[in-house]
Tab-separated table of C-alpha atoms and ligand atoms in Angstrom:
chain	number	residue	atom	x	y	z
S	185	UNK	CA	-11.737	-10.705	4.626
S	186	UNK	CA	-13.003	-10.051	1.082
S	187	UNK	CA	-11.506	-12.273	-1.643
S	188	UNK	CA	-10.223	-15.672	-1.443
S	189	UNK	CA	-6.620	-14.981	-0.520
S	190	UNK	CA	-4.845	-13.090	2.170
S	191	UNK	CA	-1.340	-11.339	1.060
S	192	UNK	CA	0.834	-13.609	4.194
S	193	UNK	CA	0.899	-15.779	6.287
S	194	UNK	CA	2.390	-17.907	8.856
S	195	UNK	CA	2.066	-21.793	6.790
S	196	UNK	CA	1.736	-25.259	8.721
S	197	UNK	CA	5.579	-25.319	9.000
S	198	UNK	CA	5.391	-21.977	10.842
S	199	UNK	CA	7.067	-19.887	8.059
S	200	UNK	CA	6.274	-17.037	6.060
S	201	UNK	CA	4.440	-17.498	3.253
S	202	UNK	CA	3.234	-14.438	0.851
S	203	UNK	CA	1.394	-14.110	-2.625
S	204	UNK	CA	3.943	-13.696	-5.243
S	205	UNK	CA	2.184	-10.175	-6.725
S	206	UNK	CA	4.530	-10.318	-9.334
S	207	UNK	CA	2.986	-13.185	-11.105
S	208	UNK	CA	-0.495	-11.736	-11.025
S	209	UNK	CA	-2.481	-11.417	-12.760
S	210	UNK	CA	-1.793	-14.375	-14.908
S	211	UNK	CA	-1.387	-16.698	-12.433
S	212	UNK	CA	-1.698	-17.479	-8.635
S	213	UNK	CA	1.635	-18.321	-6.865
S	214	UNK	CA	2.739	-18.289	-3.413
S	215	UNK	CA	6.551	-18.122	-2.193
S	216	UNK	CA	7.967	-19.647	1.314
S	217	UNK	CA	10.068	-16.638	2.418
S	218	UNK	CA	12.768	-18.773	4.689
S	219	UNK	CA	16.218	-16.658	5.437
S	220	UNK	CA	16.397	-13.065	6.247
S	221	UNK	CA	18.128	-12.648	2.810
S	222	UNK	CA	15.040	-14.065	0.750
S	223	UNK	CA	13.066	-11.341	3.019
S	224	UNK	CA	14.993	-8.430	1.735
S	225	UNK	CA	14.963	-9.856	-2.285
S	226	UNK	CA	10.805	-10.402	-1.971
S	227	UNK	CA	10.459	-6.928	-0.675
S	228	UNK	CA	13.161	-5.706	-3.172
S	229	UNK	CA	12.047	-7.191	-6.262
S	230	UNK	CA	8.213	-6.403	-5.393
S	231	UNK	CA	6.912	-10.169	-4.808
S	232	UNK	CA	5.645	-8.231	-2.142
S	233	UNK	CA	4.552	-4.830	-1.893
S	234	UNK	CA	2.362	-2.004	-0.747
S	235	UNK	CA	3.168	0.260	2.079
S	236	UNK	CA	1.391	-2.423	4.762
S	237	UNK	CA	2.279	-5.445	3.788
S	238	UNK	CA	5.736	-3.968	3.374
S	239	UNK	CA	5.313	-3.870	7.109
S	240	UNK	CA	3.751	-6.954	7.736
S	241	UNK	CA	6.371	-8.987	5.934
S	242	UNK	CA	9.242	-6.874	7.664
S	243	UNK	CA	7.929	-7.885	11.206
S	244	UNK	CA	7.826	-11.125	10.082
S	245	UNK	CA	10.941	-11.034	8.654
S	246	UNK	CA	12.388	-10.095	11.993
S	247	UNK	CA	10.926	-13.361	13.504
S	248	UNK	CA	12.760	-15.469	10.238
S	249	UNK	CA	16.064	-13.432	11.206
S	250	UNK	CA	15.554	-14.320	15.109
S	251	UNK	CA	16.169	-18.020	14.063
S	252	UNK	CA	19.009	-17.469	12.305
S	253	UNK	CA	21.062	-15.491	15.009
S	254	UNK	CA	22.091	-16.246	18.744
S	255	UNK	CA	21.938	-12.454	19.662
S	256	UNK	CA	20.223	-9.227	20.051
S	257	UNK	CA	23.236	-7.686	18.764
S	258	UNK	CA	23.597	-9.901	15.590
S	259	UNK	CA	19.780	-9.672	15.239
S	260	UNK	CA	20.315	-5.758	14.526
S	261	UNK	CA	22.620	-6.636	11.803
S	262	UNK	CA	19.556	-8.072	9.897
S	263	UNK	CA	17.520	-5.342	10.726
S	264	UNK	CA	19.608	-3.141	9.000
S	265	UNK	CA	19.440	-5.082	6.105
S	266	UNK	CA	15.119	-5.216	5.707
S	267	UNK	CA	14.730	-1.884	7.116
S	268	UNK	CA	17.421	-0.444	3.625
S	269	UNK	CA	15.447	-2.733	1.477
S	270	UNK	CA	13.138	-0.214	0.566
S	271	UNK	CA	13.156	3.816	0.974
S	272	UNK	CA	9.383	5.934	0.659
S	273	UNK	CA	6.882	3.429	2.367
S	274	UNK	CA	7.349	4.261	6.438
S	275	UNK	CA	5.397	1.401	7.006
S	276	UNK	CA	8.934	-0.997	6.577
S	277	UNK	CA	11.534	1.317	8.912
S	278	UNK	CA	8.216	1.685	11.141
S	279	UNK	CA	7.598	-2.338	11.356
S	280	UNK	CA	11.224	-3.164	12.324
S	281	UNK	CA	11.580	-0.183	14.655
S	282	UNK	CA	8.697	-1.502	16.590
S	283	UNK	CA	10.058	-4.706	16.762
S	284	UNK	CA	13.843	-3.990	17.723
S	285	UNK	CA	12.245	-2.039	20.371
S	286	UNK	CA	10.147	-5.031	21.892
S	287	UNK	CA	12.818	-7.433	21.819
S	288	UNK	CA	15.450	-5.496	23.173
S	289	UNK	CA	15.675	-7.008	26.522
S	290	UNK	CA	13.929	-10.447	25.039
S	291	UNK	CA	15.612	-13.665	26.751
S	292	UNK	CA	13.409	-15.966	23.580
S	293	UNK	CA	13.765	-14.290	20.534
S	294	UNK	CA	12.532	-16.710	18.495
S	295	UNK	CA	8.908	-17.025	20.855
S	296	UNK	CA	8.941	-13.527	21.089
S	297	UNK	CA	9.570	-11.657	17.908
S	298	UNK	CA	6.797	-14.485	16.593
S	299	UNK	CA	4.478	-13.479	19.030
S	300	UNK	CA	4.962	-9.993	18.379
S	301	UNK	CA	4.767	-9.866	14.681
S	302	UNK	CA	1.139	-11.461	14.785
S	303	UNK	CA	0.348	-8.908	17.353
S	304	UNK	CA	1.079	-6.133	15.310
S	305	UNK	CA	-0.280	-8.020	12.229
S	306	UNK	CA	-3.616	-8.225	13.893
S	307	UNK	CA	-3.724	-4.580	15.080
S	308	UNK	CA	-3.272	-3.514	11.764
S	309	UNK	CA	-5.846	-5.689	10.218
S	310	UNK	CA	-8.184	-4.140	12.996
S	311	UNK	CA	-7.490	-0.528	11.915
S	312	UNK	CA	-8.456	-1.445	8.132
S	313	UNK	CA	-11.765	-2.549	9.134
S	314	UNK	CA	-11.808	0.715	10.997
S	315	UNK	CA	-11.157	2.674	7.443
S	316	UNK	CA	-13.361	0.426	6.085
S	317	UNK	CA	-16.114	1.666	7.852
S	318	UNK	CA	-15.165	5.646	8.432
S	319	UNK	CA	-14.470	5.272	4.786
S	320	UNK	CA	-17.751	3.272	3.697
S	321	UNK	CA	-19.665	6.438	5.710
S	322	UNK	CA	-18.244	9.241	3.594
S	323	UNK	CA	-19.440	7.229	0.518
S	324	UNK	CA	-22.927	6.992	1.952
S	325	UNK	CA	-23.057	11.116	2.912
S	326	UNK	CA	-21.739	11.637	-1.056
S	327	UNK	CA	-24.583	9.780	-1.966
S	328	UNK	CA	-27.076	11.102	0.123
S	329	UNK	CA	-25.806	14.843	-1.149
S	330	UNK	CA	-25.794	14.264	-4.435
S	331	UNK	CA	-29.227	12.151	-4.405
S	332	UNK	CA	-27.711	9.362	-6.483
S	333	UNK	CA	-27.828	5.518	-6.079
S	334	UNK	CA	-24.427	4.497	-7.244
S	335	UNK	CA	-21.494	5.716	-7.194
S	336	UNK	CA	-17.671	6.264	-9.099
S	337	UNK	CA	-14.846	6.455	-7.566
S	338	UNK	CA	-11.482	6.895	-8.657
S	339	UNK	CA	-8.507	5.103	-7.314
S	340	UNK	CA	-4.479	5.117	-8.382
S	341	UNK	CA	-2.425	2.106	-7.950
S	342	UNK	CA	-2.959	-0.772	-5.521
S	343	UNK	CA	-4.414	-0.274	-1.744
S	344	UNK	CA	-6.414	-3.028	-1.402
S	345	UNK	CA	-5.576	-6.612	0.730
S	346	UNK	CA	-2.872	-7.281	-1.545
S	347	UNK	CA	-1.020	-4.248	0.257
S	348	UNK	CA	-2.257	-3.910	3.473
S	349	UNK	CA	-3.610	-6.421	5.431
S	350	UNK	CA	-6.503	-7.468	5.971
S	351	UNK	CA	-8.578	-5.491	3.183
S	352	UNK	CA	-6.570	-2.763	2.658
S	353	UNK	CA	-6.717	0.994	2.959
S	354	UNK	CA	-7.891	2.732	-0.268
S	355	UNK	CA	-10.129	-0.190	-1.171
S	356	UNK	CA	-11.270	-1.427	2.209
S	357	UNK	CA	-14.049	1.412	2.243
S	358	UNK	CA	-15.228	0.166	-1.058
S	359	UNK	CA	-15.847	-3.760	-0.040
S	360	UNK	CA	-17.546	-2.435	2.947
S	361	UNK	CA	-19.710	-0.091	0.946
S	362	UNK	CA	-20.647	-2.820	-1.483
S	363	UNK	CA	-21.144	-5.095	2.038
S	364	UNK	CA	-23.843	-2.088	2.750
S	365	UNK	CA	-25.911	-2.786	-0.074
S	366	UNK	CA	-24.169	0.513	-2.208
S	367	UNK	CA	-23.789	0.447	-5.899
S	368	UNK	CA	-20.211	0.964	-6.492
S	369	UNK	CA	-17.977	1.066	-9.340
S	370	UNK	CA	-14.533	1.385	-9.599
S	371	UNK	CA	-11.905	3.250	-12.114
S	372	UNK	CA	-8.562	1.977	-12.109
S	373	UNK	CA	-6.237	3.971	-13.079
S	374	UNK	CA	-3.368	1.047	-14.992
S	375	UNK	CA	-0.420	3.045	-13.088
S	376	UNK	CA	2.424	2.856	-15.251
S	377	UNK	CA	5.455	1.489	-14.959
S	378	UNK	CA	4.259	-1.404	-13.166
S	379	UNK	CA	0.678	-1.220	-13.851
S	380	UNK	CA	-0.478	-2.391	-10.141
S	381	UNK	CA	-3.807	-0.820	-11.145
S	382	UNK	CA	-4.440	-2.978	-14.396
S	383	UNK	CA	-2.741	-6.212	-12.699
S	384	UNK	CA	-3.173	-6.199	-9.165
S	385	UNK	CA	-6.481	-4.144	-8.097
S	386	UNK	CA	-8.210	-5.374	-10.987
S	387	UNK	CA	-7.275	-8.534	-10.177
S	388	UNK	CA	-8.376	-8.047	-6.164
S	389	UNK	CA	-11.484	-6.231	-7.718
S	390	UNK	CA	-12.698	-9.563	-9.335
S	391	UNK	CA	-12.060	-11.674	-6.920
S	392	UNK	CA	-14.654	-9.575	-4.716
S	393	UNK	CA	-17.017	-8.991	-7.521
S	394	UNK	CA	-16.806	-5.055	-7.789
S	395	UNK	CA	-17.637	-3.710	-10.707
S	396	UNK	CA	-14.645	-1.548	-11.937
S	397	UNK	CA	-12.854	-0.578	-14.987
S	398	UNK	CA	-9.494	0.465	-15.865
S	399	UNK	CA	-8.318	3.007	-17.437
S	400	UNK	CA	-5.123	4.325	-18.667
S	401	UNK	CA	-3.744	7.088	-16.360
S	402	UNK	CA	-4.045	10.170	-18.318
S	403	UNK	CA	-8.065	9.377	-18.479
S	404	UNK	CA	-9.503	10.769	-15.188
S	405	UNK	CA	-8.678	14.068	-15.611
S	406	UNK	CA	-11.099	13.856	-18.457
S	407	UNK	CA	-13.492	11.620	-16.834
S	408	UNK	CA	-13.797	14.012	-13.576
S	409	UNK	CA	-14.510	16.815	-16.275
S	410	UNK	CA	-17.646	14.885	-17.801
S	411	UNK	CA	-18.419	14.037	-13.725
S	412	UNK	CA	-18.074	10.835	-14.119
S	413	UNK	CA	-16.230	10.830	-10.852
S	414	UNK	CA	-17.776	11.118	-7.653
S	415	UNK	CA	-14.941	10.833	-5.337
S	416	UNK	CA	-10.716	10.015	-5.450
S	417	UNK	CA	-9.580	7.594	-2.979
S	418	UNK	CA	-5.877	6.443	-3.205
S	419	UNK	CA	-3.640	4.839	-0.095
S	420	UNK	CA	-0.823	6.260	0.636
S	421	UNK	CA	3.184	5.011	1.441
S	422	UNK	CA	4.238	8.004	3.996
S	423	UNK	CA	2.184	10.759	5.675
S	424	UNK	CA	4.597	13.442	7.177
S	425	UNK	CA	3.228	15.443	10.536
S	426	UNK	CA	1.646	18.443	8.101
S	427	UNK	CA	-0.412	16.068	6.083
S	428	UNK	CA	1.267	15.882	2.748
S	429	UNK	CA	0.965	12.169	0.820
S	430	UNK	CA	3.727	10.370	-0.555
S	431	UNK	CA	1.652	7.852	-2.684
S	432	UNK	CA	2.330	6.496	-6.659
S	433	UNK	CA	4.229	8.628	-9.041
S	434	UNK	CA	0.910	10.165	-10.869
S	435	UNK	CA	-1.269	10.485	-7.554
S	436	UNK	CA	-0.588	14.729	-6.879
S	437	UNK	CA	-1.703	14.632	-10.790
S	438	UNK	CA	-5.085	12.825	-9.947
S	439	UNK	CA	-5.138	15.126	-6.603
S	440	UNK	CA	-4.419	18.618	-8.875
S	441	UNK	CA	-7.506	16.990	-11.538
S	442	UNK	CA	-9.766	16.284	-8.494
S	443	UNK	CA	-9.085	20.200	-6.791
S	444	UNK	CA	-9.822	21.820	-10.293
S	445	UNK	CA	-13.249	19.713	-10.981
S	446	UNK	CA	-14.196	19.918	-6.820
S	447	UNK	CA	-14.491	16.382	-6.439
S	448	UNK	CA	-13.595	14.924	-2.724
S	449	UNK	CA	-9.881	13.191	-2.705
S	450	UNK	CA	-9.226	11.285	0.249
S	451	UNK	CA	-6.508	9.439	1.522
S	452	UNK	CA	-7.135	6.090	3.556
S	453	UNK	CA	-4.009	4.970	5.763
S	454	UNK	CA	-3.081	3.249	9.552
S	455	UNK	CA	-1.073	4.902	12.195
S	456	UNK	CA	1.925	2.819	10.405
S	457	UNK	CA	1.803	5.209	7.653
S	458	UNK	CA	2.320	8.685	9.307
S	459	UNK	CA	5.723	10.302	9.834
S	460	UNK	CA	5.771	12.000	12.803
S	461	UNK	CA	9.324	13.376	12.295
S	462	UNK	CA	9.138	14.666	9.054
S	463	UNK	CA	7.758	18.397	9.381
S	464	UNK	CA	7.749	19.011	5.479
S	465	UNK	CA	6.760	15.751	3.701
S	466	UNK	CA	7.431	17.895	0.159
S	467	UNK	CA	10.701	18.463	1.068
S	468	UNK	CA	11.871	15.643	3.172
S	469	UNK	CA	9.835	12.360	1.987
S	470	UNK	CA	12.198	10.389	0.247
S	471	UNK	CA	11.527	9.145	-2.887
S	472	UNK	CA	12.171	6.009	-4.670
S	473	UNK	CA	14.298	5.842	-8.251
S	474	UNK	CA	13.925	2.720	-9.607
S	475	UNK	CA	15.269	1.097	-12.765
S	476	UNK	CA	14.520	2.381	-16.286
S	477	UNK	CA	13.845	-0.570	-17.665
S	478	UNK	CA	10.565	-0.637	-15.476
S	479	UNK	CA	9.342	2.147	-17.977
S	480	UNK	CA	11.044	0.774	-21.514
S	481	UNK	CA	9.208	-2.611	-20.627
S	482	UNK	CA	6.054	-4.233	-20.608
S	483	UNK	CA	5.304	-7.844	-19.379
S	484	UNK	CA	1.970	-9.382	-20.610
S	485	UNK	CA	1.072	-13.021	-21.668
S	486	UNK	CA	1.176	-14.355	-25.212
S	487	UNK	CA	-1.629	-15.964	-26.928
S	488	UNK	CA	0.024	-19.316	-26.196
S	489	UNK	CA	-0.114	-18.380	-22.577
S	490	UNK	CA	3.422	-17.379	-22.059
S	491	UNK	CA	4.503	-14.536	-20.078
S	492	UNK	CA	6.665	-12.255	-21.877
S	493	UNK	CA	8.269	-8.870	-21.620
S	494	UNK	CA	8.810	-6.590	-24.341
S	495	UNK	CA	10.648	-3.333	-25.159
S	496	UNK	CA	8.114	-0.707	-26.286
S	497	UNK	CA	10.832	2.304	-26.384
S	498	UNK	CA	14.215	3.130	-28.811
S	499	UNK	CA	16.329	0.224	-27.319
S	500	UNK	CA	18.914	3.246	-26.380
S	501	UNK	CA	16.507	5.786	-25.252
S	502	UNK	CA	17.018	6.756	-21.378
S	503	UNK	CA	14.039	6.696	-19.034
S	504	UNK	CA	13.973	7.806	-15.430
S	505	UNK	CA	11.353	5.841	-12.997
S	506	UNK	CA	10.187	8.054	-9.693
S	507	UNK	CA	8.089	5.171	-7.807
S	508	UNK	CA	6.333	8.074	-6.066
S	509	UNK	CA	5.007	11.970	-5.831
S	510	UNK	CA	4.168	13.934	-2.735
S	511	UNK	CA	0.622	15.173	-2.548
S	512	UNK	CA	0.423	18.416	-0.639
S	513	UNK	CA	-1.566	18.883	2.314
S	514	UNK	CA	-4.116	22.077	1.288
S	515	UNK	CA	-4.978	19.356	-2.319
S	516	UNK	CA	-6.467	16.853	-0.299
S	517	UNK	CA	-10.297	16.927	1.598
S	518	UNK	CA	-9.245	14.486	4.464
S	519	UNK	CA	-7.202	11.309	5.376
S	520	UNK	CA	-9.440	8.278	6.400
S	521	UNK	CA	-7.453	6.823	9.629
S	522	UNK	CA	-8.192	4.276	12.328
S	523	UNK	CA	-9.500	7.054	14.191
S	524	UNK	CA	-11.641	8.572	11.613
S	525	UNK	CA	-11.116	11.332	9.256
S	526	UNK	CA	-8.696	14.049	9.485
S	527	UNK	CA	-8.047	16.870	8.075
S	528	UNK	CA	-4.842	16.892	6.515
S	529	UNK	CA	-3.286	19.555	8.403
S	530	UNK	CA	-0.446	19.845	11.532
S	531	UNK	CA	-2.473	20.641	14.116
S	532	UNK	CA	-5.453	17.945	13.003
S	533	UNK	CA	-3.016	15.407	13.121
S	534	UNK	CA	-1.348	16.246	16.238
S	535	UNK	CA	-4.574	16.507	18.015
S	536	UNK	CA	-6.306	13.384	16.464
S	537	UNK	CA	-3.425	11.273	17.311
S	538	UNK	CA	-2.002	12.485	20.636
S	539	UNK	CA	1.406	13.067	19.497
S	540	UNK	CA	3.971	15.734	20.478
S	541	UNK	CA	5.292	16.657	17.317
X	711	MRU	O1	5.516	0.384	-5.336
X	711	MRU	P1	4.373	-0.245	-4.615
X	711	MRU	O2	3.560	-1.168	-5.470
X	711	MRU	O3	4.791	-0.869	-3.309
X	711	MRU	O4	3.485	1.018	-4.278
X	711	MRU	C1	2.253	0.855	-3.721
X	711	MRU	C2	1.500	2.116	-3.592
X	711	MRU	O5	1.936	3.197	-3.924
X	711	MRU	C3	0.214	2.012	-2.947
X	711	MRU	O6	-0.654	2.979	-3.420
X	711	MRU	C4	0.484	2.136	-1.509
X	711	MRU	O7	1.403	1.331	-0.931
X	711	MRU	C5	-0.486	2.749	-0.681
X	711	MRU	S1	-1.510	1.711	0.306
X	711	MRU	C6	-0.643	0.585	1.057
């Protein structure tokens, strides 16, 4: 794994420990995640988040919920409660389904659902070394096209280790390019409300030593016009069966930029991310409303070192907070899987990944 950290992890005690993302970047914390109901407020409240590790915490939240019931039938009770926690990333309803589905004729559920959860912990970290290297290929043929050294690329919010385990989707191409010897450097896009870009992959960008700067959102547009950007890579939370991208609010702007300047946008996700039974993602993705005050404040750290938040709007002015956009299909040049790329497109999908949908 790049980095220093992983985003969980099963601790000495055998419980769940996680990163607390929302102290980053100021500080490094870590939170023991012990009852079903602290499972469902870390995944709520964003001490953990990103699409995968969503997922990763939800199958491990099954396990923490196994100890605390006698039954299969009490169990489901708590899996109703992780799999609402959250609505647009698949990745959570997808982690709990599989789960429920293992341990539904289980005589240990404690042994099992443990057992189980690393399992599909481990297959996941698999497929993102997969996208790292499908993904670190396509930056190598850019190259080689263009007859340049080094390259930009442009990414929106976080999709690096801190969301998906074990170097995450969107980013994992980019440690393995810089692994291949490739001069890469990184914009950021900050990502407003929550500013995962500034805080988070900046943050995970550092700690791996890639070069990267970040910008405020409404730059790359600009940026791709001067070609300044070589290529768009952003993860993604839900892929329905046609292809189109539920990813960031702002990411279907970045896509539109990238179509009008003919720069490659790709989209790097696992199998947990696709939506097989959604037809028409821009219809039927749902998306996530959160709370206004995400958008009327900003948190940052003082000069004394404090963290503070501060209102940077009227105090009575309304704001409305869409966590994320769909992307559709025909905007975006492929979708970096564990099985390489795809085009994003019913037919590619169904054929790539053996599905009857
Ligand atoms: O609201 P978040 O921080 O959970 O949203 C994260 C993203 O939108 C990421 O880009 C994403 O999950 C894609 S890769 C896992």
């Amino acid at each position: 794994m790049q980095g220093r950290y992983k985003a969980l992890w099963l601790n000495e005690d055998d419980l769940l420990e996680v990163i607390d993302q929302t102290k980053l970047p100021f500080s490094y914390e870590t939170k023991v995640l012990k009852t079903t109901d602290e499972i469902v407020a870390a995944i709520k409240d964003m001490t953990v988040r990103g699409a995968g590790v969503i997922g990763s915490v939800a199958a491990f939240g099954i396990y923490v919920a196994c100890r605390e019931v006698q039954s299969y039938e009490k169990l489901k009770e708590k899996a109703k409660l992780i799999r609402q926690s959250r609505p647009t990333a698949v990745n959570l309803m997808w982690a709990v389904d599989k789960m429920m589905k293992f341990l539904k004729d289980s005589k240990d559920l404690v042994k099992d659902s443990k057992a189980y959860a690393i399992k599909l912990n481990d297959e996941e970290a698999l497929e993102s070394q997969k996208i790292a290297s499908f993904g670190a290929d396509i930056i190598e043929k850019i190259l080689k096209n263009k007859n340049k050294t080094s390259i930009n690329i442009l990414t929106h919010c976080n999709a690096g280790w801190l969301a998906v385990i074990d170097e995450g989707t969107a980013l994992a191409p980019i440690y393995e390019a810089q692994r291949r010897g490739i001069d890469v450097h990184v914009w950021v896009d900050e990502t407003r409300p929550r500013n995962q870009g500034a805080s988070l992959t900046a943050w995970e960008l550092t700690q791996s030593g890639v070069k990267h700067t970040i910008i405020a959102d409404n730059t790359g547009g600009h940026l791709m016009q001067i070609g300044d950007v070589d290529m768009v890579i952003t993860g993604a939370d839900r892929v329905s069966a046609n292809g189109d991208v539920a990813n960031k609010i702002g990411t279907y702007l970045k896509a539109l930029a990238a179509n009008d300047n003919d720069i490659p946008f790709y989209v790097a996700i696992p199998t947990s991310t696709f939506d097989f039974d959604i037809k028409d993602g821009m219809k039927d993705i749902p998306i996530e409303l959160r709370s206004e005050d995400e958008v009327k404040y900003m948190r940052g750290v003082d000069e004394d070192g404090v963290v503070r938040e501060v209102l940077i709007t009227p105090k009575n002015s309304r704001a409305i907070n869409y966590g994320f956009d769909v992307t559709p299909a025909r905007l975006i040049t492929g979708l970096i899987t564990n099985k390489g790329v795809c085009e994003a497109g019913f037919e590619n999908i169904k054929e790539k990944f053996e599905k009857n949908i």
